[in-house]
Tab-separated table of C-alpha atoms and ligand atoms in Angstrom:
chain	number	residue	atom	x	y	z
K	4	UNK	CA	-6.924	9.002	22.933
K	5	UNK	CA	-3.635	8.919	21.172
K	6	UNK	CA	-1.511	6.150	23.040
K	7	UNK	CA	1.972	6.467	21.684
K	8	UNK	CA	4.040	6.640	18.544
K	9	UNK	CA	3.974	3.313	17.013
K	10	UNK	CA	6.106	3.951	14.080
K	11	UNK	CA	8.069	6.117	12.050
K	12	UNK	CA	7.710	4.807	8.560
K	13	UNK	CA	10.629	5.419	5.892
K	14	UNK	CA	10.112	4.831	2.179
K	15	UNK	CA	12.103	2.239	0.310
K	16	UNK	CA	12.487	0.911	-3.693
K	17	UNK	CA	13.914	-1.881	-1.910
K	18	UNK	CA	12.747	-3.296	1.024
K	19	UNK	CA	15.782	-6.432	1.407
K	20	UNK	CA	18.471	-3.613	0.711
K	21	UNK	CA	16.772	-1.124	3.004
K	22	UNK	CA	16.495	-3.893	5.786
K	23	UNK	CA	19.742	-4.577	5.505
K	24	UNK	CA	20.797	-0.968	5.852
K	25	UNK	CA	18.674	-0.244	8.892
K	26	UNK	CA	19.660	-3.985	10.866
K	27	UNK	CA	23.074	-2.888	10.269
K	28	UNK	CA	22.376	0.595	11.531
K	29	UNK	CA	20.497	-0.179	14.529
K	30	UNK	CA	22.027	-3.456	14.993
K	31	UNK	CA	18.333	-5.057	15.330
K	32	UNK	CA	16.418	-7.367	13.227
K	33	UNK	CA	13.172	-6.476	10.623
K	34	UNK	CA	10.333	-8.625	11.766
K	35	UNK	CA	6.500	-8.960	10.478
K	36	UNK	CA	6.926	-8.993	6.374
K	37	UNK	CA	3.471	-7.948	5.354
K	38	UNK	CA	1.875	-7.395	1.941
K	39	UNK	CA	-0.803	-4.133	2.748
K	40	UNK	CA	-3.043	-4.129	-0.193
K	41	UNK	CA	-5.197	-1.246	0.991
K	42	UNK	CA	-2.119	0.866	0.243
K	43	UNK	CA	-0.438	-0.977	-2.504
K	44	UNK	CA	2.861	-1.584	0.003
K	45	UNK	CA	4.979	-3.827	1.316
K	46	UNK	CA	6.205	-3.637	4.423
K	47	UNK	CA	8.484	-4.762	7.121
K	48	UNK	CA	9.255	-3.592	10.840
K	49	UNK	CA	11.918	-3.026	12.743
K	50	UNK	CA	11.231	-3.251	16.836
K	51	UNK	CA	12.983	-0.207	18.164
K	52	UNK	CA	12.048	-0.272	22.549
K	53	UNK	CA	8.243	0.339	21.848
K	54	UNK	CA	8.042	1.875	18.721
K	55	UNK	CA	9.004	0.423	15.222
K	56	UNK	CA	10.539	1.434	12.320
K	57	UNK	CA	8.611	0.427	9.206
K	58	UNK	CA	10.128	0.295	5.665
K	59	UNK	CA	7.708	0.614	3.349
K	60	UNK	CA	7.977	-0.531	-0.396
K	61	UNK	CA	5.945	-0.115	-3.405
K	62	UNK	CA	3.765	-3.115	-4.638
K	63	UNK	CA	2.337	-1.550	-7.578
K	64	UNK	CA	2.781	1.626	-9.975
K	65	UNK	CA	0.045	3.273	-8.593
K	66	UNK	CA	1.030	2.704	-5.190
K	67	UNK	CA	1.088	6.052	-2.958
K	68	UNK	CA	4.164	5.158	-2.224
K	69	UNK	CA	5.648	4.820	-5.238
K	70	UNK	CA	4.549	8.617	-6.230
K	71	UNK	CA	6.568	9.778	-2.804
K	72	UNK	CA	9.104	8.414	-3.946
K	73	UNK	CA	8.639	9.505	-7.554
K	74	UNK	CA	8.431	13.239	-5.966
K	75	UNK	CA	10.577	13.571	-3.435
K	76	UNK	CA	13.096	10.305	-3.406
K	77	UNK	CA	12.903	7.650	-0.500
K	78	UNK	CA	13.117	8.968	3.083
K	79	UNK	CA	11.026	9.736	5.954
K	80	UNK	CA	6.874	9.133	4.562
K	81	UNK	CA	4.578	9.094	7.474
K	82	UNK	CA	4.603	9.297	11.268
K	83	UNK	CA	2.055	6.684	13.022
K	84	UNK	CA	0.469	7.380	16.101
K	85	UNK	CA	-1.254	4.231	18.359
K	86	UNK	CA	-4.617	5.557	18.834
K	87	UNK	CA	-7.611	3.188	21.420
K	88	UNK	CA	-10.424	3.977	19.710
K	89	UNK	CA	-9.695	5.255	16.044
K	90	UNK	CA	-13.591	5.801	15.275
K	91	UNK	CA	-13.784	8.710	18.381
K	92	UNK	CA	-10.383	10.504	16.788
K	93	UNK	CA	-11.383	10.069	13.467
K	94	UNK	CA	-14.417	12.129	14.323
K	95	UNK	CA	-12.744	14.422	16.649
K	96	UNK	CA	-10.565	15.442	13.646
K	97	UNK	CA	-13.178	15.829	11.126
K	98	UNK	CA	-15.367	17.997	13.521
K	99	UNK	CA	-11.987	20.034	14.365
K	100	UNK	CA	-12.108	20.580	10.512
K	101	UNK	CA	-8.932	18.585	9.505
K	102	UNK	CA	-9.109	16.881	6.065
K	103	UNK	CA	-8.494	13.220	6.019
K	104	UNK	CA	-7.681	10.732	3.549
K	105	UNK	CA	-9.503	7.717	4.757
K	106	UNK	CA	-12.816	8.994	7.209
K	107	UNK	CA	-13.396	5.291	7.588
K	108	UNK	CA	-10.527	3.025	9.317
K	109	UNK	CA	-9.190	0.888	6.484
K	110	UNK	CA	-7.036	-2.773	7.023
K	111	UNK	CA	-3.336	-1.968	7.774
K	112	UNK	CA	-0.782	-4.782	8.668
K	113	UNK	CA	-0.769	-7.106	11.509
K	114	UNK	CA	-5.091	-6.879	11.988
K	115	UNK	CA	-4.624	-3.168	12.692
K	116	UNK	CA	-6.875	-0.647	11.629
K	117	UNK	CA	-5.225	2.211	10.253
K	118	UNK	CA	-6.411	5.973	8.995
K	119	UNK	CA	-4.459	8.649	6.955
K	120	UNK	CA	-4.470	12.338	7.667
K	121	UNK	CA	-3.615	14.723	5.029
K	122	UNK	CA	-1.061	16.701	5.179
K	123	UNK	CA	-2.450	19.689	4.022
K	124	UNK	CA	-3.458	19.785	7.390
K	125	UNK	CA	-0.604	18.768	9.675
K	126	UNK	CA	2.115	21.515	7.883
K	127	UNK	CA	3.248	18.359	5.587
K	128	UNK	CA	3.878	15.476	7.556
K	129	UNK	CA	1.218	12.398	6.589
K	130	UNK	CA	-0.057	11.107	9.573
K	131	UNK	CA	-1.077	7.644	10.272
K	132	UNK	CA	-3.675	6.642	13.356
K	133	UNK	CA	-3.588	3.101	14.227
K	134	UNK	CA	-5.677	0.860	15.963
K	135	UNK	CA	-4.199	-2.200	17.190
K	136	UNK	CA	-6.566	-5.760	17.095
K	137	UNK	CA	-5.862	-6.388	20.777
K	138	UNK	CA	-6.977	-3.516	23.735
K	139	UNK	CA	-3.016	-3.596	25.208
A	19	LIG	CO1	2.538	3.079	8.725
């Protein structure tokens, strides 16, 4: 079942400069600096009530990130939704015939387990479940 957002995740070249923009902005503080290496990113959060913001930067070239950005400039990347049990919606999707990205949870930040939906299927927003490491 899908729980809540969990975070609206913004693309970045920088992630210090973009921090800095978005503390200012929301006068809160980026927490939980993480180096994701299943997606080439790094990425902060920014606690906002009980969702996040996450800035996501580019660690490498070849980073997926790095070609959004390439495309279509930094901005708003992916919407994140906090699923309990990311193995029962990654099959409910795939038998509802919607294409995914990754049909096998793969290691996101902070121990969750994470999943991409394509966008081809969604009317071009990429779509990220998460499962977090603790039942809340
Ligand atoms: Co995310």
């Amino acid at each position: 079942m899908i729980k809540r957002i969990n975070h609206v995740a913004i693309a970045v070249s920088n992630l210090d400069d973009a921090a800095s923009t978005w503390e200012a902005l929301l006068g809160l503080q980026m927490s939980g600096r993480e180096h994701v290496a299943s997606n080439k990113v790094e990425v902060g959060f920014i606690p906002v009530g009980e969702s996040r913001i996450e800035l996501v930067q580019p660690a490498a070239p070849d980073s997926p990130v790095a070609k959004f950005i390439e495309k279509r400039g930094p901005g708003i990347q992916h919407l994140c939704f906090e699923v309990d049990d990311i193995e029962a919606e990654l099959a409910r999707l795939k038998a509802a015939g919607v294409r995914l990205i990754n049909e096998q949870p793969v290691a996101g930040a902070h121990g969750y387990r994470i999943a991409f939906v394509h966008p081809a299927s969604t009317g071009g927003v990429l779509v990220e479940l998460s499962q977090p490491p603790d039942p809340r």
